[in-house]
Coordinates of C-alpha atoms and ligand atoms in Angstrom, one line a residue:
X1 CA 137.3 113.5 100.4
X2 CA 137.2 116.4 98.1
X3 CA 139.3 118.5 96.2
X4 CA 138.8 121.5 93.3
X5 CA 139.4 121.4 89.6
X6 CA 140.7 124.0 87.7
X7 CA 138.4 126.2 86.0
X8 CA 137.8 125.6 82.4
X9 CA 137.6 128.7 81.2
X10 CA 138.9 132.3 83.0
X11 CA 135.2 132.6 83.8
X12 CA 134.1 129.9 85.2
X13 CA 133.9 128.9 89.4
X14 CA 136.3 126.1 90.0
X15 CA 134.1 122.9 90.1
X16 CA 134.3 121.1 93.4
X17 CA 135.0 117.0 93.5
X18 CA 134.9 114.2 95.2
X19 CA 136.4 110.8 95.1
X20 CA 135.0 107.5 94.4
X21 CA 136.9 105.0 96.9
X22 CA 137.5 101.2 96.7
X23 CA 136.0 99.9 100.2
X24 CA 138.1 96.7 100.2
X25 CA 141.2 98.7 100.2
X26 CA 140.5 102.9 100.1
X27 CA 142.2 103.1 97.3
X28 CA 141.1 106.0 95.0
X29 CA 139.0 104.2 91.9
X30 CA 137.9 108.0 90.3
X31 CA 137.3 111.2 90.6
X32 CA 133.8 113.1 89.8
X33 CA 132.8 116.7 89.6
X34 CA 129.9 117.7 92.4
X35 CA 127.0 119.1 90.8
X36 CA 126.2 122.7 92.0
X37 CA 122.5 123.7 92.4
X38 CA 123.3 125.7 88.9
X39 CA 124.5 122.8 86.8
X40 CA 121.5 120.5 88.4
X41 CA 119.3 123.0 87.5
X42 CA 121.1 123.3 83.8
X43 CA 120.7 119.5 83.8
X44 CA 117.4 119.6 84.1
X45 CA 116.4 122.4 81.6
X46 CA 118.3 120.1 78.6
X47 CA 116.6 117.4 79.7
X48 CA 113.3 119.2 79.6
X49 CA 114.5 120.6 76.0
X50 CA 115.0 116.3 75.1
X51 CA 111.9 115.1 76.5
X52 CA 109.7 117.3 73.6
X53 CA 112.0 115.0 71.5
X54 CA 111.8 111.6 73.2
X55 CA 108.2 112.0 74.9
X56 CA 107.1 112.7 71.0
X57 CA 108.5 109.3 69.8
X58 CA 106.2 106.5 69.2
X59 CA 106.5 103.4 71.8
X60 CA 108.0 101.5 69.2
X61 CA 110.6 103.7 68.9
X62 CA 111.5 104.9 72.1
X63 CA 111.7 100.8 72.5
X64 CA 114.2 99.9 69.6
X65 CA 116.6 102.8 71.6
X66 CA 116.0 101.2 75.3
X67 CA 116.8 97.8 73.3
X68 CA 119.7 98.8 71.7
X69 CA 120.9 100.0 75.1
X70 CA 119.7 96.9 76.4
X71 CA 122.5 95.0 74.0
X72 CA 125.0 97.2 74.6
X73 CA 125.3 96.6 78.4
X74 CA 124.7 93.0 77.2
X75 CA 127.9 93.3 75.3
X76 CA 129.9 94.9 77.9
X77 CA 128.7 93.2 80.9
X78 CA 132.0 92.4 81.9
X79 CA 133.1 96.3 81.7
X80 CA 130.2 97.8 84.1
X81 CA 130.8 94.6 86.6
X82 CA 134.6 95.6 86.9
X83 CA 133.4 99.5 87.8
X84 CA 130.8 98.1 90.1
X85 CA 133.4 95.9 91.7
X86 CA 136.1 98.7 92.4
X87 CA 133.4 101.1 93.6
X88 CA 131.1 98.7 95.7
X89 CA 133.7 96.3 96.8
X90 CA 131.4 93.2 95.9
X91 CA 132.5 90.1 94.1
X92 CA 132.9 90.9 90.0
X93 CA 130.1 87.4 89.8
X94 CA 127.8 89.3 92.1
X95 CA 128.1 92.5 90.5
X96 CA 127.5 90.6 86.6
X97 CA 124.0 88.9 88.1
X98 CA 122.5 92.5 89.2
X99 CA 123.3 93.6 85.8
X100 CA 121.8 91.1 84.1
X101 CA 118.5 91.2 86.7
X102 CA 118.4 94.9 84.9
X103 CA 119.1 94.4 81.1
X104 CA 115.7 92.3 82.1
X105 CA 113.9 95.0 83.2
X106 CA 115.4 97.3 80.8
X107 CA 113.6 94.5 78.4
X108 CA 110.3 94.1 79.9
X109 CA 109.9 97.9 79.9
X110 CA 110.5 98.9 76.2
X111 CA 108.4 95.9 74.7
X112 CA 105.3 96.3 77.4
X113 CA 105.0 100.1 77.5
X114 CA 102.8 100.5 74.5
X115 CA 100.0 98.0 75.9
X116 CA 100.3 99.3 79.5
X117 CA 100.2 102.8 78.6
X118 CA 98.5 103.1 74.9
X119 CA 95.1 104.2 75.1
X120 CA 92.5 101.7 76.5
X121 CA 88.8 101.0 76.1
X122 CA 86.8 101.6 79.2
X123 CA 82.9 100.2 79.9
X124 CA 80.8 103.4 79.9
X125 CA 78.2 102.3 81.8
X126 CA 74.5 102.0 81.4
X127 CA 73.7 105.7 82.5
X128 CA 76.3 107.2 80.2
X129 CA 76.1 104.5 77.2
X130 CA 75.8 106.8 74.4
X131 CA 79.8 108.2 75.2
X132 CA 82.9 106.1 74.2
X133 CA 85.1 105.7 76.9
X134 CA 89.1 106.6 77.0
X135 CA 91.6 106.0 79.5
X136 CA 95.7 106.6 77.6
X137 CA 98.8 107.0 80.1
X138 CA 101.2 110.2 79.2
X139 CA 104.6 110.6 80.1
X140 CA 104.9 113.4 83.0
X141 CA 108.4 115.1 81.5
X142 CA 111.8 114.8 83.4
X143 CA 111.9 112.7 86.6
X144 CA 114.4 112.6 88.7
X145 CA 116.1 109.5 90.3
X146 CA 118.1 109.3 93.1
X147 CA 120.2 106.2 94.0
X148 CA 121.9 104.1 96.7
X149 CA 125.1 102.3 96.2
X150 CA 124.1 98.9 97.3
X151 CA 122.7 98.1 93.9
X152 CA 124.1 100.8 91.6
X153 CA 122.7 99.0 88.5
X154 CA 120.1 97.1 89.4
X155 CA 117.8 99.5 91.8
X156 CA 117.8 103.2 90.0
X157 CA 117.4 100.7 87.0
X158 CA 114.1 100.0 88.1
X159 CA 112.8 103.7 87.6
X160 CA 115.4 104.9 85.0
X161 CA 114.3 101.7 82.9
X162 CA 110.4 102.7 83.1
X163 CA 110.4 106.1 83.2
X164 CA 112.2 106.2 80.2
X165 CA 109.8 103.5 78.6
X166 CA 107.2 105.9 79.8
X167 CA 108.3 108.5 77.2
X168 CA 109.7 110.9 80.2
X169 CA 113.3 112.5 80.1
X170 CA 115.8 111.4 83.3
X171 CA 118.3 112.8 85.4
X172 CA 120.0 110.4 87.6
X173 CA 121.7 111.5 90.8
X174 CA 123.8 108.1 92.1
X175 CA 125.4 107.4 95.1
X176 CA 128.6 109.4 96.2
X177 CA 129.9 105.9 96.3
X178 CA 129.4 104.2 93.3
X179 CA 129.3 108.0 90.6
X180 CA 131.3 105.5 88.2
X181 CA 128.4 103.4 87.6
X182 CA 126.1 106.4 87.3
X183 CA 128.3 108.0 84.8
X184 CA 129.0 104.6 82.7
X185 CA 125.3 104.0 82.3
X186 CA 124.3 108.0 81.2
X187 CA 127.5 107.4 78.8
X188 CA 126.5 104.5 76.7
X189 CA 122.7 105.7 76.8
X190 CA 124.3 109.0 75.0
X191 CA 125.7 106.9 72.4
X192 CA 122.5 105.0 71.4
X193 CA 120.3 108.3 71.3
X194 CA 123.5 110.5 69.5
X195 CA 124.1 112.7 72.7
X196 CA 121.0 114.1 73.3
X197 CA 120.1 114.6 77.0
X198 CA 117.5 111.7 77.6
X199 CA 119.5 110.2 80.5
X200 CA 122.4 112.3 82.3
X201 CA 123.9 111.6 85.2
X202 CA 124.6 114.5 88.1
X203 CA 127.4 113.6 90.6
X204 CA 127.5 114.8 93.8
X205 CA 126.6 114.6 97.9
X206 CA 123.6 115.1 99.7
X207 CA 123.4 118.6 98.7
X208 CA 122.9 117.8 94.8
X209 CA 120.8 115.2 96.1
X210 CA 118.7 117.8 97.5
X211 CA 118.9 120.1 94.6
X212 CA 117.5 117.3 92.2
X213 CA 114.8 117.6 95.1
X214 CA 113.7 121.2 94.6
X215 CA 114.8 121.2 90.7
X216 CA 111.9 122.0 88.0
X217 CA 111.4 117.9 88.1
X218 CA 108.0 116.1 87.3
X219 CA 108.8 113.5 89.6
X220 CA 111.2 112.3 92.3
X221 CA 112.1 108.4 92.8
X222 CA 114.2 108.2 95.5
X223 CA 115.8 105.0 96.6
X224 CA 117.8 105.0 99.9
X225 CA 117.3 105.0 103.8
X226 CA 114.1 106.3 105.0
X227 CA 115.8 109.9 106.9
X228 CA 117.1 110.7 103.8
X229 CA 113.4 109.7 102.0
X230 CA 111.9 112.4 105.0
X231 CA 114.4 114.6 103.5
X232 CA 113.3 114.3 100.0
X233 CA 110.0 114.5 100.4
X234 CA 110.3 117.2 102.6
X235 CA 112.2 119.0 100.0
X236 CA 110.0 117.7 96.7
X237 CA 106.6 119.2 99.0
X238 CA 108.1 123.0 98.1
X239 CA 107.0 122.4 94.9
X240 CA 104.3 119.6 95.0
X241 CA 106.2 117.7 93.4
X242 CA 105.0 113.8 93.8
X243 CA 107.9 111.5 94.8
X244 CA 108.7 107.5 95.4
X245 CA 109.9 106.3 97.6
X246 CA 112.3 102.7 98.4
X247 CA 113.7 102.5 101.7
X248 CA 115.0 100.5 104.3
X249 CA 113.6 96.8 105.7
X250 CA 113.8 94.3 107.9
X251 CA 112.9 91.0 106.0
X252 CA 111.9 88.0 107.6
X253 CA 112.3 84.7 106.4
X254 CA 109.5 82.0 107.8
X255 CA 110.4 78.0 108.2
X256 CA 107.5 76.2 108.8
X257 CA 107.8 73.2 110.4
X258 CA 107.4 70.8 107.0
X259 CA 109.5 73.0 105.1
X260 CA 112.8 71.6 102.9
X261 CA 115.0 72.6 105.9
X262 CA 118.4 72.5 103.4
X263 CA 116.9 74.7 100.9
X264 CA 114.8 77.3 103.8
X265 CA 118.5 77.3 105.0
X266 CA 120.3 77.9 101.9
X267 CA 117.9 81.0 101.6
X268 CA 118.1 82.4 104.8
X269 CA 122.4 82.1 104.2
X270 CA 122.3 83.8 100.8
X271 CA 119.5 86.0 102.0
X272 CA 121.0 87.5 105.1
X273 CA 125.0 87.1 103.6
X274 CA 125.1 87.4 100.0
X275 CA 126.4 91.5 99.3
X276 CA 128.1 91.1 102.8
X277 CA 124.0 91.9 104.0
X278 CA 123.9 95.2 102.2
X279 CA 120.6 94.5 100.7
X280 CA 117.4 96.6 101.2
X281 CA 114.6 93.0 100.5
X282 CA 118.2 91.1 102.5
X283 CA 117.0 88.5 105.0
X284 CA 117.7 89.8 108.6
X285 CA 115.2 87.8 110.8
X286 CA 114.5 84.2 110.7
X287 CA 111.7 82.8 112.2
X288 CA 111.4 79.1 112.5
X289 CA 108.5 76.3 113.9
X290 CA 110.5 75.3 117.5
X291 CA 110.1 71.5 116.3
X292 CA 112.1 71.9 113.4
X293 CA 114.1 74.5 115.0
X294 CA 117.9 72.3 115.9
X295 CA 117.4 70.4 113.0
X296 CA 117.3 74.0 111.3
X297 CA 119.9 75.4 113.1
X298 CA 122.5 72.6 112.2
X299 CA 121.8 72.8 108.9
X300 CA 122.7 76.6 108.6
X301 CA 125.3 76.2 110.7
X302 CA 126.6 73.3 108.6
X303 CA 126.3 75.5 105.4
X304 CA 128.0 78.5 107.0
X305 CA 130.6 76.9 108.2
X306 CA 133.2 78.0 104.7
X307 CA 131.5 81.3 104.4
X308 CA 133.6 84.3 105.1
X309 CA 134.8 88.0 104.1
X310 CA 137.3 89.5 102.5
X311 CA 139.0 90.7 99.2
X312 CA 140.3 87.4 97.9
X313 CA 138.6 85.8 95.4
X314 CA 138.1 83.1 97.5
X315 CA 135.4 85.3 99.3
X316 CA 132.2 85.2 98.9
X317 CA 131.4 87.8 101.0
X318 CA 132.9 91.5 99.6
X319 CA 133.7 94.6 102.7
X320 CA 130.9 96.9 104.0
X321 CA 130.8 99.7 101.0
X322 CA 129.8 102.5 103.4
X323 CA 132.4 102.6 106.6
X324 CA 130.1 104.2 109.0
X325 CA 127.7 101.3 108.8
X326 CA 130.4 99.0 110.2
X327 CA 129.6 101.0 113.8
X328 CA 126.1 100.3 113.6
X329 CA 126.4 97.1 113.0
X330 CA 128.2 96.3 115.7
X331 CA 126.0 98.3 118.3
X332 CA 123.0 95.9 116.8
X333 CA 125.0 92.8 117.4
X334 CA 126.0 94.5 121.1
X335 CA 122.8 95.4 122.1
X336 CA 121.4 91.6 121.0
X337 CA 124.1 90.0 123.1
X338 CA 123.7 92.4 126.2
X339 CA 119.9 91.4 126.1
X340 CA 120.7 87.8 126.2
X341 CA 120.8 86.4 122.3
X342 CA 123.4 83.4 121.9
X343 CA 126.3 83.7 119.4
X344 CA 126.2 80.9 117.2
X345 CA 128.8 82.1 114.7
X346 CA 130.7 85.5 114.3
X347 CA 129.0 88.1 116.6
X348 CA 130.6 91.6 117.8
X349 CA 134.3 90.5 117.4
X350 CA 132.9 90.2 113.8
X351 CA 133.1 93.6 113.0
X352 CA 136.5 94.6 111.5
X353 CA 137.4 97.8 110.1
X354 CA 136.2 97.0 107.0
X355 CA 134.4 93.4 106.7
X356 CA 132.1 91.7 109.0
X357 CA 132.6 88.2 109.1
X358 CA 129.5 86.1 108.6
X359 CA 127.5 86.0 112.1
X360 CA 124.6 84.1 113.5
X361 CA 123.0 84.7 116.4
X362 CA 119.4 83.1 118.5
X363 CA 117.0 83.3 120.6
X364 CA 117.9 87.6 119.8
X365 CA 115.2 89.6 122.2
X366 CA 112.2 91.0 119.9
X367 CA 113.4 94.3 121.7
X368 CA 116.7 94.8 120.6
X369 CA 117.8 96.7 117.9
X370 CA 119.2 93.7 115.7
X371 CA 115.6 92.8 115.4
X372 CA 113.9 96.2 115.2
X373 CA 116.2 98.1 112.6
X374 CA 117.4 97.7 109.7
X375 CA 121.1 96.2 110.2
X376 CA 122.6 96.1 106.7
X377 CA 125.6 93.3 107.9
X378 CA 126.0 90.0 107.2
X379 CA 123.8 88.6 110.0
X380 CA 121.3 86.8 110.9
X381 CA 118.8 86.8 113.8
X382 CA 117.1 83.5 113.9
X383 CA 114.7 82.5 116.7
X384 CA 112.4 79.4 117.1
X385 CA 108.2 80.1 117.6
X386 CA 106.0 77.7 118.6
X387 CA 103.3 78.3 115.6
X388 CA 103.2 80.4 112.2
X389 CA 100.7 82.2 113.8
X390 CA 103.5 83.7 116.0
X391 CA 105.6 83.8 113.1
X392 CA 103.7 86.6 111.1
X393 CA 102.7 88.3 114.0
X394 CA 106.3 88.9 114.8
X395 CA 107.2 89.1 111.4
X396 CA 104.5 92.0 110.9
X397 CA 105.1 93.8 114.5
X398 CA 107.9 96.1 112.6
X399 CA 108.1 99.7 111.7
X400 CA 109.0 98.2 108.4
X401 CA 107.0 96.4 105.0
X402 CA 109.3 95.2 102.2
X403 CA 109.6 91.7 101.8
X404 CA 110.0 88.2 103.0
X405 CA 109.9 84.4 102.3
X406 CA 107.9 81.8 103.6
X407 CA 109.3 78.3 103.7
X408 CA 106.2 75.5 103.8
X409 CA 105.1 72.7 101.6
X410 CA 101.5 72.8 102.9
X411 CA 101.1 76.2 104.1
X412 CA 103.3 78.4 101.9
X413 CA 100.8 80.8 100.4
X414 CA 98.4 81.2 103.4
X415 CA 101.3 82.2 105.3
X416 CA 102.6 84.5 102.2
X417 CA 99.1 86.4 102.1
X418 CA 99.0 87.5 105.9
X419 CA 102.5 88.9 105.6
X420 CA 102.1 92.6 105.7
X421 CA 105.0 93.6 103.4
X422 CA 105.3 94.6 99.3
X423 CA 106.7 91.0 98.3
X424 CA 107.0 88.3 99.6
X425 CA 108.5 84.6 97.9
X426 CA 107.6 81.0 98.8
X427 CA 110.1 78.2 98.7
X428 CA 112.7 80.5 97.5
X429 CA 114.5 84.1 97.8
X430 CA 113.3 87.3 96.8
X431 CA 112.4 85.3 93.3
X432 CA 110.0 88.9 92.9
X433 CA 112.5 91.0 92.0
X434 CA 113.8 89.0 88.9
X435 CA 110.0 89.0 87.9
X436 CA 109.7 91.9 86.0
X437 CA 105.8 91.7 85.3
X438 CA 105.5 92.3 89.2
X439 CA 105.8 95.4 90.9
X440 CA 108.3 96.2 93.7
X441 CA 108.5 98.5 97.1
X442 CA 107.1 98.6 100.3
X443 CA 104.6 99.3 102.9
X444 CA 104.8 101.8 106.1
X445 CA 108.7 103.0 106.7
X446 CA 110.1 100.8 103.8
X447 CA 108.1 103.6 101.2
X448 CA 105.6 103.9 99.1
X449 CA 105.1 103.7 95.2
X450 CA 106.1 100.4 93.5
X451 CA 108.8 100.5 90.1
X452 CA 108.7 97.2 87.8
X453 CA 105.6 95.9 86.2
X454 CA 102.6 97.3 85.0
X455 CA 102.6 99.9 87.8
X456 CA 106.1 100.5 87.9
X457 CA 105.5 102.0 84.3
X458 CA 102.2 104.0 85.2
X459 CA 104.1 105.0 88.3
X460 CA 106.1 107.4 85.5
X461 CA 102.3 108.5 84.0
X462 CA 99.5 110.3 84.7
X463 CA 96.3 109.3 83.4
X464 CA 94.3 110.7 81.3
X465 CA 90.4 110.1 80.9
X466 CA 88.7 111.0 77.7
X467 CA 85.1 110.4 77.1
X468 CA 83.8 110.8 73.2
X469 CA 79.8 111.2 72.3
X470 CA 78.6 108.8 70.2
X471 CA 75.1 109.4 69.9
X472 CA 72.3 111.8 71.5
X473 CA 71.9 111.1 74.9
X474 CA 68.6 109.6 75.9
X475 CA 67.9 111.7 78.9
X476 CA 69.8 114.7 79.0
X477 CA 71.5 115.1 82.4
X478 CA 73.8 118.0 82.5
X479 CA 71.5 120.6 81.1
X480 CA 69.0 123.3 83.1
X481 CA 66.7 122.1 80.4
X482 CA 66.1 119.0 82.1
X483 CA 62.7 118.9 83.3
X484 CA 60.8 117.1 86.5
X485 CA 59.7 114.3 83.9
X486 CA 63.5 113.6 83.1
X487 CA 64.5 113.9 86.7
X488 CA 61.2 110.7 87.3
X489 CA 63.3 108.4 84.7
X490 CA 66.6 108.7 86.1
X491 CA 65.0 108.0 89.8
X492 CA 63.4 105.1 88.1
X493 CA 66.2 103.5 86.1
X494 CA 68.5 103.8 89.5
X495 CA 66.5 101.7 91.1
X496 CA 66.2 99.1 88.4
X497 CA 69.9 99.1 88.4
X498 CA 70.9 99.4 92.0
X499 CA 67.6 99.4 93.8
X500 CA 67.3 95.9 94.4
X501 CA 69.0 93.5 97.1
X502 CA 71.9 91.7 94.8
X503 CA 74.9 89.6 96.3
X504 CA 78.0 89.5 94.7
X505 CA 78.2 85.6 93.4
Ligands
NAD601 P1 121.1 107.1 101.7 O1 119.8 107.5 102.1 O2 122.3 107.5 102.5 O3 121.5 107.8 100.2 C1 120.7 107.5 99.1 C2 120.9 108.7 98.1 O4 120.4 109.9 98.7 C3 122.3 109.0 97.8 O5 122.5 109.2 96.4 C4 122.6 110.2 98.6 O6 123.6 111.0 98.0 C5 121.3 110.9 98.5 N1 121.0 111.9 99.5 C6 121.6 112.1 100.7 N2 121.1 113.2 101.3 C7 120.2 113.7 100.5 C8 119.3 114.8 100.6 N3 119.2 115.6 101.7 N4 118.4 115.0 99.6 C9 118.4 114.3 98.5 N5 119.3 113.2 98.3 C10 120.1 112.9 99.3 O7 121.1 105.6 101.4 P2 122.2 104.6 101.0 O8 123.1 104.4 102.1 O9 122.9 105.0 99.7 O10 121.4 103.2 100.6 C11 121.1 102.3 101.6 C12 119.7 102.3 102.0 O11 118.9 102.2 100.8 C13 119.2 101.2 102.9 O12 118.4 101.7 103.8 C14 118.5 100.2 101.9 O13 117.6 99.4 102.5 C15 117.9 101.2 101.0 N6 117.5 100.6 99.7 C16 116.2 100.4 99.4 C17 115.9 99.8 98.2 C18 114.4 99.6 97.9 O14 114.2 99.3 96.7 N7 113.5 99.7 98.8 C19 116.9 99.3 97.3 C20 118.2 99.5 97.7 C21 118.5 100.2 98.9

């Protein structure tokens, strides 16, 4: 997979590459330099050099850039779907809706950083009431962002998006497998902000990956599976340098016994299927109430029953982007079936050598791999319980925390709230993420740190308290002047203020 380019100059190393492949076919779609330590490191410094410009911008102007951006992919929508397409494999329709989910966020960012972020009264407090209280958010410099390939837009959106709102510089390391998209979004950013270095892109392996890691970064978000997260954080701990971090889950989907059974199955299809199952918040367990549980079944089955894979654009379903996943796949569906779960549609025959036909499986034993790791395949594990007590309990007895969806017409939010996960959506599918006001990640081995919202943008911050006197104090506490009569009155206000018995209405 890789080759060397000529040097440039007589001076210069050759510069290593690899290639960008189409997955539905393996034919080659580009070819993209691998970024040395030395020219992540380079990266870095002129993105250092741009954030005194950027970070120094008002909020109003850093926004009118991000939303000039913003109409540019607008305007070309069609252009980044086609590079997505050719580098991810999925359907051109599939790859236009993740882009448009992040020109939204790109949106929400540059118009809401100023009130998140701009500096905030605070309640001082009866003790320290003569001092005017601060709190303001400042950017933290360059952060570093590495993606997957599952969502090349869409995901390393969500902290390229708000740490640039932020007022920080970013360096953006992409997937080996989708470096086309990486390089397509740096590209047009440089036209909107004249070439400076506010977003650039490195290409590359693990190994850049890593460099990024242990760069002279502010801050690490790292999408991707959670040994690669271990990695990173392993890596950012040399030089304390904080990191995010978006892994892997195992989403459950909950049908309750008066739930809309065509839509709760509708969900769990496009959930579990849509990008051939390569989603991180994808649906890979369903749970549903035993007395609705045939009725259920026939209706998925029903709906499934024209779903398929392959390159045509009659499919729905694009190949599996990353070829070693297709082996792990099929050792989750072989391990359900040797364990006793019933094939209902597709199962290990499934597995081709590049697309997994859609498969359904029940009754899959809470002990097998299908149900305890993350799969990343079109399939579905879907067995009956006999109350939604069982339903959360199973749904939260996993290494995992990222999302869900609870199907109920009574019971939809008291289920939702004793899910243990990051988000969770009721009477539809993973409606959160299109929410940009809300934040998004995980719990446990899906991560920690969220990106979107109001704390996806301080996530990109670091806050900064400022108190301002306004008036002598009263009683002068942080003096060695203060005397035993001074020490009497404090005694005697605190328990006038939190002396007494008081219950919180
Ligand atoms: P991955 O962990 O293989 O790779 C992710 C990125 O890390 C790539 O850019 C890769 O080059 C880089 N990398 C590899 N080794 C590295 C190292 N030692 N140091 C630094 N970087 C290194 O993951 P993937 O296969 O690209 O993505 C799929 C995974 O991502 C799934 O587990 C999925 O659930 C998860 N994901 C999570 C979210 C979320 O928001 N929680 C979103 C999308 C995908």
């Amino acid at each position: 997979m890789t080759a060397t380019l000529e040097p440039t100059t007589a001076h210069d190393a050759p510069t290593k590459t690899f290639e960008s492949l189409n997955p539905s076919n393996g034919d080659v779609v580009g070819v993209y330099p691998i970024a040395d330590k030395a020219a992540v490191d380079a990266a870095v410094a002129r993105a250092r050099a741009a954030a005194s410009w950027w970070g120094a911008l008002t909020f109003a102007e850093r926004a009118e850039h991000l939303l000039t951006w913003r109409s540019v992919i607008t305007r070309r929508i069609a252009q980044l779907a086609e590079v997505s397409h050719r580098e991810t494999g999925k359907p051109h329709s599939d790859a236009q809706i993740e882009i448009i989910l992040a020109i939204d966020h790109i949106a929400w960012a540059a118009k809401h950083a100023k009130k998140v972020l701009g500096p905030q009264k605070v309640g001082s407090g009866l003790l320290m009431a003569n001092q005017a209280a601060t709190v303001e958010y400042h950017a933290l410099g360059v952060v570093g962002v590495i993606g997957p390939w599952n969502y090349p837009v869409f995901t390393p959106m969500g902290s390229i998006a708000y740490a640039l709102a932020a007022g920080n510089t970013v360096v953006f390391k992409p997937s080996e497998y989708t470096p086309g998209v990486g390089q397509w979004l740096a590209d047009t950013f440089s036209e909107v902000v004249h070439g400076r270095a506010v977003l650039q892109v490195v290409t590359g392996l693990g190994d850049t990956g890593n460099a990024l890691c242990v760069a002279d970064v502010d801050k690490l978000a790292f999408t991707g599976s959670g040994a690669t997260g271990k990695k990173v954080m392993a890596a950012c701990a040399q030089n304390l340098t904080p990191v995010i971090i978006e892994a892997g889950g195992k989403d459950s989907l909950i049908v309750d016994e008066d739930a809309d059974l065509a839509k709760a199955a509708e969900a769990a299809l496009w959930g579990g299927m849509s990008n051939a199952g390569q989603t991180c918040i994808g649906t890979e367990r369903v749970y549903v109430h035993e007395k609705v549980f045939d009725s259920f079944m026939k209706e998925i089955t029903e709906q499934a029953k024209d779903l398929r894979a392959g390159s045509d654009p009659g499919a729905k379903i694009g190949p599996i982007t990353m070829p070693s996943q297709l082996k792990i796949i099929k050792s989750h569906l072989d391990d359900a079936v040797a364990k006793g779960a019933r094939v209902v549609m597709g199962g290990p025959d499934a597995v081709g050598e590049r697309f997994v036909q859609p498969t359904i499986l029940t009754h899959v034993p809470e002990d097998s791999t299908e149900i305890t790791e993350e799969t990343f395949g079109p399939t579905l594990a879907i067995n009956p319980v006999k109350s939604m007590d069982e339903a959360v309990e199973l749904t939260n007895a996993t290494q995992y925390g990222l999302a869900g969806a609870v199907f109920s017409k009574k019971n939809g939010m008291d289920i939702a709230r004793r899910i243990r996960s990051g988000m969770t959506s009721v009477n539809s599918i993973i409606a959160f993420a299109a929410v940009p006001g809300l934040p998004f990640g995980g719990v446990g081995q899906s991560g920690f740190g969220r990106i979107h919202g109001p704390d996806g943008l301080r996530e990109f911050t670091y806050a900064h308290a400022i108190t301002r006197q306004k008036f002598k104090p009263l009683m002068m506490l942080t003096s060695f002047s203060r005397d035993a009569k001074t020490d009497g009155k404090i005694a005697q206000l605190i328990t006038v203020l939190h002396g007494g018995k008081q219950t919180l209405k």
